[in-house]
Amino acid sequence: MISRRVVIVGGVAGGASCAARLRRLDENAEIFVFERGGFVSFANCGLPYYIGGIIAPRERLLVASPERFRDYFNIEIRVHHEVTRIDREQRLVEVRNCQTGISFTKPYDTLVLSPGAKPVVPPVPGVDLPGVFTLRLLEDAERIYRWLEDRQVTRAVVVGAGYIGLEMVENLVRRNIAVTLVEAADQILPGFDGEMVVPFYDKLAAHEVDLLLGSPLSAIEPHNSQLAVLAGGKRVDCGAVILCVGVRPEVTLAQAAGLEIGQLGGIRVDEQMRTTDPNIFAVGDAVEVKDLVTGKWTWVPLAGPASRQARVAADVICGRPSRFRGVLGTAIITAFGVTIAKTGLSEKAAQREGIRYQKSYSHSPHHATYYPGSKPISMKLLYDPADGRILGAQAIGESGIDKRIDVISMAIQKGGTVFDLEEAELCYAPQFGSARDPVNIAGFVAGNICRGDVEVAHWEDLDRADQNASPLVIDVRTPGEYAAGAPPRVVNIPLGELRSWLHELPTDRELWVHCGVGQRAYYAARVLSQKGFRVKNLSGGYTTYRSYRRSKPKD
Ligand code: FAD
């Protein structure tokens, strides 16, 4: 006997996960999945790497087939079937077979919407020309792949320097295609803070990627059987254009059915993934959920949250009391050997939300330096200065980035503080970390500030400092390091000589100290403050200074 009839719209990340979980919990449910595209449960996250030739053959992207769903789970999946209308009164959906054009209705007890998101196409002339693509479905990836192959494309333009845009750049370069990356904002990866993404600029330059920042796309034109891209007053001729300017929640069905849509454009759901109709659940890129740090509605179109929400929805449909606790937007991207990841609030987001924060930078090796192959990790931590509660973190480097951000993500999810990071017990052998892991070090730096052991200043504070009351900035690195490069208007007093200069230092001005990464400056700050000077440590030292300067090219 059938226990319940569940219809699911969308058969990829959220939809397929929900269907499989439902079956595990209820052997007697009738489960139907309708998928508009030709594939279910495919790995969207692998699409750029399929285009770049890393993932081959194409079948490797297919995590599970409709046949597998039928055989293993007794779940009916219909590909090329679009749900075109929801009748909430009658509890049925109208479905169109995209291949035959024939429509039919399917009744449900519970409906789950997992229709995902749709790529944004900028409203400029020429976006519909042949050779201009967006990337969302496996079919999109195949179209791009074929176009690049058949036309032997030698130059492409990627519009949008977010996650997918950057992954596409790397994979086009992998195919020996010259790339121009066009971005309207004044930095790549706009979800991160500007100074954190700087290491990518050198990598892009080393791979001869032309980067046009601050260059909104204005038009695409046909040109000698090729394309000409006009952006930021420049013109680039190319054989293909990939539009990666973001996505929007796919809410057409939900909106037409009168379900509540939030201000960010996603379907509103409660903690149990129920929409404003108790018989309809929604998960994945189409929904708004609560931000774990701010408690406000947010929209995070990522695979992890989609999968966890799908599990919660299935649990709740089967009578379990599961809840989705919210998102931090924990995300990672790698390109050209550099990896950046984040969790929680960026500084930009904290400012936008008006949230009080302190920040600190730390630069530490990803594993013990005495073991070969150690690479630096640059980390930025945001926290509440009153109690040290962690608000967000970003890290960039070549190795070990995922581990550190994952640890901090978990700490935030458990309401952790910077003091918890100081005490975090993490695995250590020289190949993997240090007795003082970068997570511990980020905690020490922030903990010292929160406890008042050292006051912190930032390079932008120096830019803003009143000329009349400006601090004296002391560079405590060695003369050799100082000579190799230093910020303007700083005096060099190496840490080892500092104590012999104390009587020469002004007592009527603040002293701001900096070094390579902040550690020696911290030692200096401790000396100076205990001798009665007003002193601040410029967080992150010269390493952060260089990133900060390069993130402000127009200054
Ligand atoms: P989807 O997985 O997109 O599934 C929605 C499906 O619903 C679509 O197949 C669509 O055809 C179907 N559909 C829509 N409307 C209807 C309808 N009316 N009737 C029937 N079917 C319908 N996330 C990460 O966390 N990490 C990554 O590295 C990452 N990389 C990505 C790379 C690319 C190129 C892309 C496109 C996405 C990437 N994502 C990544 C995002 C991730 O894929 C999504 O967050 C996730 O797939 C969302 O799951 P979903 O079920 O909400 O939507």
GROMACS .gro file of N, CA and C in nm, residues 169-294:
model
  378
  169VAL      N    1   3.805   3.013  -1.665
  169VAL     CA    2   3.931   3.070  -1.714
  169VAL      C    3   4.039   2.963  -1.706
  170GLU      N    4   4.052   2.900  -1.591
  170GLU     CA    5   4.157   2.800  -1.575
  170GLU      C    6   4.143   2.687  -1.677
  171ASN      N    7   4.019   2.644  -1.699
  171ASN     CA    8   4.000   2.531  -1.789
  171ASN      C    9   4.015   2.567  -1.936
  172LEU      N   10   3.986   2.690  -1.971
  172LEU     CA   11   4.012   2.733  -2.109
  172LEU      C   12   4.162   2.743  -2.132
  173VAL      N   13   4.233   2.797  -2.032
  173VAL     CA   14   4.380   2.805  -2.043
  173VAL      C   15   4.438   2.664  -2.057
  174ARG      N   16   4.380   2.572  -1.983
  174ARG     CA   17   4.423   2.433  -1.990
  174ARG      C   18   4.411   2.378  -2.132
  175ARG      N   19   4.315   2.432  -2.206
  175ARG     CA   20   4.297   2.390  -2.346
  175ARG      C   21   4.379   2.475  -2.442
  176ASN      N   22   4.474   2.551  -2.388
  176ASN     CA   23   4.559   2.640  -2.470
  176ASN      C   24   4.480   2.748  -2.540
  177ILE      N   25   4.372   2.790  -2.478
  177ILE     CA   26   4.295   2.902  -2.534
  177ILE      C   27   4.334   3.028  -2.457
  178ALA      N   28   4.366   3.134  -2.531
  178ALA     CA   29   4.398   3.261  -2.466
  178ALA      C   30   4.268   3.320  -2.412
  179VAL      N   31   4.276   3.376  -2.291
  179VAL     CA   32   4.152   3.420  -2.225
  179VAL      C   33   4.160   3.566  -2.182
  180THR      N   34   4.049   3.636  -2.204
  180THR     CA   35   4.030   3.768  -2.142
  180THR      C   36   3.918   3.751  -2.040
  181LEU      N   37   3.946   3.798  -1.918
  181LEU     CA   38   3.847   3.789  -1.810
  181LEU      C   39   3.795   3.930  -1.782
  182VAL      N   40   3.664   3.944  -1.803
  182VAL     CA   41   3.600   4.075  -1.791
  182VAL      C   42   3.517   4.077  -1.664
  183GLU      N   43   3.537   4.179  -1.581
  183GLU     CA   44   3.465   4.185  -1.452
  183GLU      C   45   3.423   4.331  -1.427
  184ALA      N   46   3.296   4.347  -1.392
  184ALA     CA   47   3.245   4.483  -1.367
  184ALA      C   48   3.299   4.540  -1.236
  185ALA      N   49   3.318   4.456  -1.135
  185ALA     CA   50   3.367   4.505  -1.005
  185ALA      C   51   3.516   4.537  -1.014
  186ASP      N   52   3.569   4.595  -0.906
  186ASP     CA   53   3.711   4.633  -0.911
  186ASP      C   54   3.800   4.522  -0.853
  187GLN      N   55   3.745   4.402  -0.840
  187GLN     CA   56   3.824   4.287  -0.794
  187GLN      C   57   3.764   4.160  -0.852
  188ILE      N   58   3.842   4.053  -0.852
  188ILE     CA   59   3.783   3.924  -0.885
  188ILE      C   60   3.720   3.865  -0.757
  189LEU      N   61   3.642   3.760  -0.771
  189LEU     CA   62   3.577   3.691  -0.660
  189LEU      C   63   3.515   3.791  -0.561
  190PRO      N   64   3.414   3.863  -0.606
  190PRO     CA   65   3.360   3.971  -0.522
  190PRO      C   66   3.304   3.925  -0.387
  191GLY      N   67   3.281   3.796  -0.367
  191GLY     CA   68   3.235   3.749  -0.236
  191GLY      C   69   3.345   3.754  -0.130
  192PHE      N   70   3.469   3.771  -0.172
  192PHE     CA   71   3.582   3.779  -0.079
  192PHE      C   72   3.624   3.925  -0.066
  193ASP      N   73   3.700   3.954   0.039
  193ASP     CA   74   3.753   4.089   0.053
  193ASP      C   75   3.868   4.110  -0.045
  194GLY      N   76   3.877   4.234  -0.096
  194GLY     CA   77   3.969   4.264  -0.205
  194GLY      C   78   4.113   4.227  -0.180
  195GLU      N   79   4.162   4.251  -0.058
  195GLU     CA   80   4.304   4.225  -0.031
  195GLU      C   81   4.334   4.076  -0.025
  196MET      N   82   4.229   3.995  -0.004
  196MET     CA   83   4.252   3.850   0.012
  196MET      C   84   4.271   3.780  -0.123
  197VAL      N   85   4.219   3.837  -0.230
  197VAL     CA   86   4.224   3.766  -0.359
  197VAL      C   87   4.349   3.802  -0.440
  198VAL      N   88   4.430   3.893  -0.388
  198VAL     CA   89   4.543   3.947  -0.465
  198VAL      C   90   4.636   3.839  -0.523
  199PRO      N   91   4.668   3.731  -0.449
  199PRO     CA   92   4.760   3.632  -0.508
  199PRO      C   93   4.713   3.576  -0.643
  200PHE      N   94   4.584   3.582  -0.670
  200PHE     CA   95   4.537   3.533  -0.800
  200PHE      C   96   4.584   3.622  -0.915
  201TYR      N   97   4.606   3.750  -0.887
  201TYR     CA   98   4.641   3.841  -0.998
  201TYR      C   99   4.772   3.801  -1.064
  202ASP      N  100   4.870   3.763  -0.982
  202ASP     CA  101   4.998   3.720  -1.039
  202ASP      C  102   4.981   3.591  -1.119
  203LYS      N  103   4.897   3.502  -1.067
  203LYS     CA  104   4.876   3.374  -1.137
  203LYS      C  105   4.807   3.398  -1.271
  204LEU      N  106   4.708   3.485  -1.272
  204LEU     CA  107   4.639   3.515  -1.398
  204LEU      C  108   4.738   3.575  -1.497
  205ALA      N  109   4.821   3.667  -1.448
  205ALA     CA  110   4.920   3.730  -1.538
  205ALA      C  111   5.019   3.626  -1.589
  206ALA      N  112   5.061   3.535  -1.501
  206ALA     CA  113   5.159   3.434  -1.543
  206ALA      C  114   5.101   3.342  -1.651
  207HIS      N  115   4.970   3.328  -1.653
  207HIS     CA  116   4.907   3.246  -1.757
  207HIS      C  117   4.851   3.332  -1.870
  208GLU      N  118   4.900   3.454  -1.876
  208GLU     CA  119   4.866   3.548  -1.984
  208GLU      C  120   4.716   3.569  -2.000
  209VAL      N  121   4.648   3.567  -1.887
  209VAL     CA  122   4.505   3.600  -1.890
  209VAL      C  123   4.494   3.752  -1.880
  210ASP      N  124   4.426   3.814  -1.978
  210ASP     CA  125   4.403   3.958  -1.971
  210ASP      C  126   4.288   3.983  -1.876
  211LEU      N  127   4.314   4.059  -1.774
  211LEU     CA  128   4.211   4.083  -1.673
  211LEU      C  129   4.162   4.227  -1.688
  212LEU      N  130   4.032   4.241  -1.717
  212LEU     CA  131   3.974   4.375  -1.728
  212LEU      C  132   3.880   4.396  -1.610
  213LEU      N  133   3.932   4.461  -1.505
  213LEU     CA  134   3.849   4.490  -1.388
  213LEU      C  135   3.774   4.621  -1.410
  214GLY      N  136   3.667   4.640  -1.336
  214GLY     CA  137   3.591   4.765  -1.349
  214GLY      C  138   3.539   4.783  -1.490
  215SER      N  139   3.506   4.673  -1.557
  215SER     CA  140   3.471   4.679  -1.700
  215SER      C  141   3.338   4.608  -1.726
  216PRO      N  142   3.226   4.678  -1.704
  216PRO     CA  143   3.098   4.613  -1.731
  216PRO      C  144   3.082   4.582  -1.880
  217LEU      N  145   3.025   4.466  -1.906
  217LEU     CA  146   3.000   4.426  -2.045
  217LEU      C  147   2.899   4.523  -2.104
  218SER      N  148   2.929   4.580  -2.223
  218SER     CA  149   2.829   4.670  -2.283
  218SER      C  150   2.766   4.611  -2.408
  219ALA      N  151   2.837   4.526  -2.482
  219ALA     CA  152   2.776   4.465  -2.602
  219ALA      C  153   2.866   4.352  -2.652
  220ILE      N  154   2.802   4.263  -2.728
  220ILE     CA  155   2.879   4.162  -2.802
  220ILE      C  156   2.833   4.176  -2.948
  221GLU      N  157   2.930   4.182  -3.038
  221GLU     CA  158   2.894   4.202  -3.179
  221GLU      C  159   2.954   4.092  -3.264
  222PRO      N  160   2.888   4.059  -3.376
  222PRO     CA  161   2.951   3.966  -3.470
  222PRO      C  162   3.067   4.037  -3.540
  223HIS      N  163   3.174   3.965  -3.567
  223HIS     CA  164   3.289   4.031  -3.629
  223HIS      C  165   3.369   3.928  -3.708
  224ASN      N  166   3.365   3.937  -3.841
  224ASN     CA  167   3.440   3.846  -3.929
  224ASN      C  168   3.422   3.699  -3.888
  225SER      N  169   3.303   3.656  -3.879
  225SER     CA  170   3.267   3.521  -3.836
  225SER      C  171   3.318   3.488  -3.695
  226GLN      N  172   3.358   3.591  -3.622
  226GLN     CA  173   3.393   3.574  -3.481
  226GLN      C  174   3.304   3.665  -3.397
  227LEU      N  175   3.350   3.697  -3.277
  227LEU     CA  176   3.273   3.786  -3.190
  227LEU      C  177   3.364   3.898  -3.141
  228ALA      N  178   3.304   4.014  -3.118
  228ALA     CA  179   3.378   4.123  -3.055
  228ALA      C  180   3.306   4.160  -2.926
  229VAL      N  181   3.381   4.158  -2.818
  229VAL     CA  182   3.321   4.189  -2.687
  229VAL      C  183   3.360   4.332  -2.650
  230LEU      N  184   3.260   4.413  -2.617
  230LEU     CA  185   3.285   4.551  -2.576
  230LEU      C  186   3.259   4.562  -2.425
  231ALA      N  187   3.362   4.603  -2.354
  231ALA     CA  188   3.350   4.611  -2.207
  231ALA      C  189   3.445   4.716  -2.154
  232GLY      N  190   3.393   4.803  -2.070
  232GLY     CA  191   3.477   4.904  -2.005
  232GLY      C  192   3.557   4.986  -2.105
  233GLY      N  193   3.498   5.017  -2.220
  233GLY     CA  194   3.567   5.099  -2.320
  233GLY      C  195   3.669   5.022  -2.402
  234LYS      N  196   3.682   4.892  -2.379
  234LYS     CA  197   3.778   4.812  -2.458
  234LYS      C  198   3.701   4.717  -2.550
  235ARG      N  199   3.772   4.666  -2.649
  235ARG     CA  200   3.710   4.573  -2.743
  235ARG      C  201   3.802   4.452  -2.755
  236VAL      N  202   3.743   4.334  -2.741
  236VAL     CA  203   3.823   4.212  -2.750
  236VAL      C  204   3.759   4.120  -2.855
  237ASP      N  205   3.836   4.081  -2.956
  237ASP     CA  206   3.788   3.986  -3.056
  237ASP      C  207   3.813   3.845  -3.005
  238CYS      N  208   3.717   3.758  -3.027
  238CYS     CA  209   3.733   3.622  -2.974
  238CYS      C  210   3.643   3.524  -3.048
  239GLY      N  211   3.663   3.397  -3.018
  239GLY     CA  212   3.583   3.293  -3.083
  239GLY      C  213   3.469   3.241  -2.997
  240ALA      N  214   3.470   3.274  -2.868
  240ALA     CA  215   3.362   3.228  -2.779
  240ALA      C  216   3.353   3.320  -2.658
  241VAL      N  217   3.232   3.334  -2.608
  241VAL     CA  218   3.210   3.415  -2.487
  241VAL      C  219   3.133   3.328  -2.387
  242ILE      N  220   3.185   3.320  -2.264
  242ILE     CA  221   3.115   3.245  -2.160
  242ILE      C  222   3.066   3.348  -2.057
  243LEU      N  223   2.936   3.356  -2.042
  243LEU     CA  224   2.878   3.451  -1.946
  243LEU      C  225   2.867   3.383  -1.810
  244CYS      N  226   2.939   3.435  -1.713
  244CYS     CA  227   2.937   3.378  -1.577
  244CYS      C  228   2.910   3.490  -1.478
  245VAL      N  229   2.801   3.563  -1.499
  245VAL     CA  230   2.780   3.683  -1.416
  245VAL      C  231   2.687   3.656  -1.298
  246GLY      N  232   2.662   3.530  -1.270
  246GLY     CA  233   2.584   3.498  -1.151
  246GLY      C  234   2.457   3.423  -1.186
  247VAL      N  235   2.384   3.388  -1.081
  247VAL     CA  236   2.260   3.313  -1.099
  247VAL      C  237   2.149   3.377  -1.015
  248ARG      N  238   2.027   3.345  -1.049
  248ARG     CA  239   1.909   3.391  -0.975
  248ARG      C  240   1.825   3.269  -0.940
  249PRO      N  241   1.757   3.270  -0.827
  249PRO     CA  242   1.672   3.155  -0.793
  249PRO      C  243   1.567   3.132  -0.902
  250GLU      N  244   1.543   3.007  -0.934
  250GLU     CA  245   1.439   2.970  -1.033
  250GLU      C  246   1.307   2.957  -0.957
  251VAL      N  247   1.224   3.061  -0.965
  251VAL     CA  248   1.102   3.061  -0.882
  251VAL      C  249   0.975   3.075  -0.965
  252THR      N  250   0.987   3.054  -1.096
  252THR     CA  251   0.871   3.076  -1.183
  252THR      C  252   0.748   2.999  -1.134
  253LEU      N  253   0.767   2.870  -1.111
  253LEU     CA  254   0.655   2.785  -1.068
  253LEU      C  255   0.599   2.831  -0.933
  254ALA      N  256   0.690   2.850  -0.841
  254ALA     CA  257   0.651   2.885  -0.703
  254ALA      C  258   0.575   3.018  -0.702
  255GLN      N  259   0.624   3.112  -0.779
  255GLN     CA  260   0.562   3.245  -0.784
  255GLN      C  261   0.420   3.234  -0.841
  256ALA      N  262   0.410   3.159  -0.952
  256ALA     CA  263   0.278   3.145  -1.016
  256ALA      C  264   0.180   3.075  -0.923
  257ALA      N  265   0.234   2.990  -0.835
  257ALA     CA  266   0.146   2.916  -0.743
  257ALA      C  267   0.114   2.998  -0.618
  258GLY      N  268   0.168   3.118  -0.610
  258GLY     CA  269   0.137   3.206  -0.498
  258GLY      C  270   0.214   3.175  -0.371
  259LEU      N  271   0.325   3.102  -0.380
  259LEU     CA  272   0.408   3.078  -0.262
  259LEU      C  273   0.487   3.206  -0.231
  260GLU      N  274   0.518   3.224  -0.104
  260GLU     CA  275   0.588   3.348  -0.067
  260GLU      C  276   0.730   3.348  -0.121
  261ILE      N  277   0.766   3.460  -0.183
  261ILE     CA  278   0.902   3.481  -0.234
  261ILE      C  279   0.966   3.591  -0.150
  262GLY      N  280   1.089   3.570  -0.108
  262GLY     CA  281   1.155   3.667  -0.021
  262GLY      C  282   1.215   3.783  -0.098
  263GLN      N  283   1.273   3.876  -0.022
  263GLN     CA  284   1.328   3.997  -0.086
  263GLN      C  285   1.451   3.968  -0.170
  264LEU      N  286   1.517   3.856  -0.141
  264LEU     CA  287   1.635   3.822  -0.220
  264LEU      C  288   1.596   3.742  -0.345
  265GLY      N  289   1.467   3.719  -0.361
  265GLY     CA  290   1.419   3.653  -0.483
  265GLY      C  291   1.403   3.503  -0.471
  266GLY      N  292   1.430   3.446  -0.352
  266GLY     CA  293   1.418   3.301  -0.333
  266GLY      C  294   1.286   3.264  -0.267
  267ILE      N  295   1.252   3.136  -0.274
  267ILE     CA  296   1.130   3.088  -0.209
  267ILE      C  297   1.153   3.090  -0.058
  268ARG      N  298   1.055   3.143   0.015
  268ARG     CA  299   1.065   3.146   0.162
  268ARG      C  300   1.027   3.010   0.219
  269VAL      N  301   1.113   2.958   0.306
  269VAL     CA  302   1.084   2.830   0.372
  269VAL      C  303   1.109   2.845   0.522
  270ASP      N  304   1.049   2.756   0.600
  270ASP     CA  305   1.080   2.756   0.742
  270ASP      C  306   1.201   2.665   0.768
  271GLU      N  307   1.232   2.644   0.895
  271GLU     CA  308   1.352   2.564   0.928
  271GLU      C  309   1.340   2.420   0.881
  272GLN      N  310   1.216   2.380   0.851
  272GLN     CA  311   1.196   2.242   0.805
  272GLN      C  312   1.178   2.234   0.654
  273MET      N  313   1.211   2.342   0.587
  273MET     CA  314   1.210   2.352   0.441
  273MET      C  315   1.068   2.352   0.384
  274ARG      N  316   0.971   2.390   0.470
  274ARG     CA  317   0.832   2.399   0.424
  274ARG      C  318   0.809   2.538   0.370
  275THR      N  319   0.742   2.546   0.255
  275THR     CA  320   0.706   2.677   0.200
  275THR      C  321   0.583   2.727   0.273
  276THR      N  322   0.525   2.836   0.225
  276THR     CA  323   0.403   2.887   0.290
  276THR      C  324   0.284   2.796   0.265
  277ASP      N  325   0.297   2.696   0.179
  277ASP     CA  326   0.195   2.590   0.166
  277ASP      C  327   0.252   2.467   0.239
  278PRO      N  328   0.184   2.420   0.345
  278PRO     CA  329   0.242   2.310   0.425
  278PRO      C  330   0.261   2.181   0.346
  279ASN      N  331   0.198   2.169   0.230
  279ASN     CA  332   0.217   2.048   0.149
  279ASN      C  333   0.330   2.062   0.047
  280ILE      N  334   0.392   2.179   0.046
  280ILE     CA  335   0.499   2.201  -0.053
  280ILE      C  336   0.628   2.238   0.019
  281PHE      N  337   0.732   2.164  -0.010
  281PHE     CA  338   0.866   2.191   0.044
  281PHE      C  339   0.952   2.247  -0.068
  282ALA      N  340   1.057   2.319  -0.032
  282ALA     CA  341   1.149   2.368  -0.135
  282ALA      C  342   1.290   2.365  -0.078
  283VAL      N  343   1.386   2.332  -0.164
  283VAL     CA  344   1.525   2.318  -0.120
  283VAL      C  345   1.620   2.370  -0.229
  284GLY      N  346   1.744   2.391  -0.189
  284GLY     CA  347   1.849   2.419  -0.287
  284GLY      C  348   1.860   2.565  -0.328
  285ASP      N  349   1.910   2.586  -0.448
  285ASP     CA  350   1.938   2.720  -0.497
  285ASP      C  351   1.814   2.808  -0.507
  286ALA      N  352   1.697   2.747  -0.504
  286ALA     CA  353   1.574   2.825  -0.522
  286ALA      C  354   1.526   2.890  -0.392
  287VAL      N  355   1.586   2.853  -0.277
  287VAL     CA  356   1.527   2.901  -0.151
  287VAL      C  357   1.617   3.001  -0.077
  288GLU      N  358   1.550   3.083   0.000
  288GLU     CA  359   1.621   3.169   0.096
  288GLU      C  360   1.623   3.097   0.230
  289VAL      N  361   1.733   3.107   0.300
  289VAL     CA  362   1.741   3.048   0.434
  289VAL      C  363   1.805   3.151   0.528
  290LYS      N  364   1.820   3.116   0.652
  290LYS     CA  365   1.875   3.211   0.749
  290LYS      C  366   2.028   3.203   0.754
  291ASP      N  367   2.088   3.321   0.762
  291ASP     CA  368   2.233   3.331   0.780
  291ASP      C  369   2.264   3.301   0.927
  292LEU      N  370   2.355   3.209   0.950
  292LEU     CA  371   2.384   3.166   1.087
  292LEU      C  372   2.447   3.276   1.171
  293VAL      N  373   2.516   3.370   1.106
  293VAL     CA  374   2.582   3.476   1.185
  293VAL      C  375   2.487   3.592   1.209
  294THR      N  376   2.419   3.638   1.104
  294THR     CA  377   2.335   3.758   1.119
  294THR      C  378   2.193   3.724   1.162
   0.00000   0.00000   0.00000
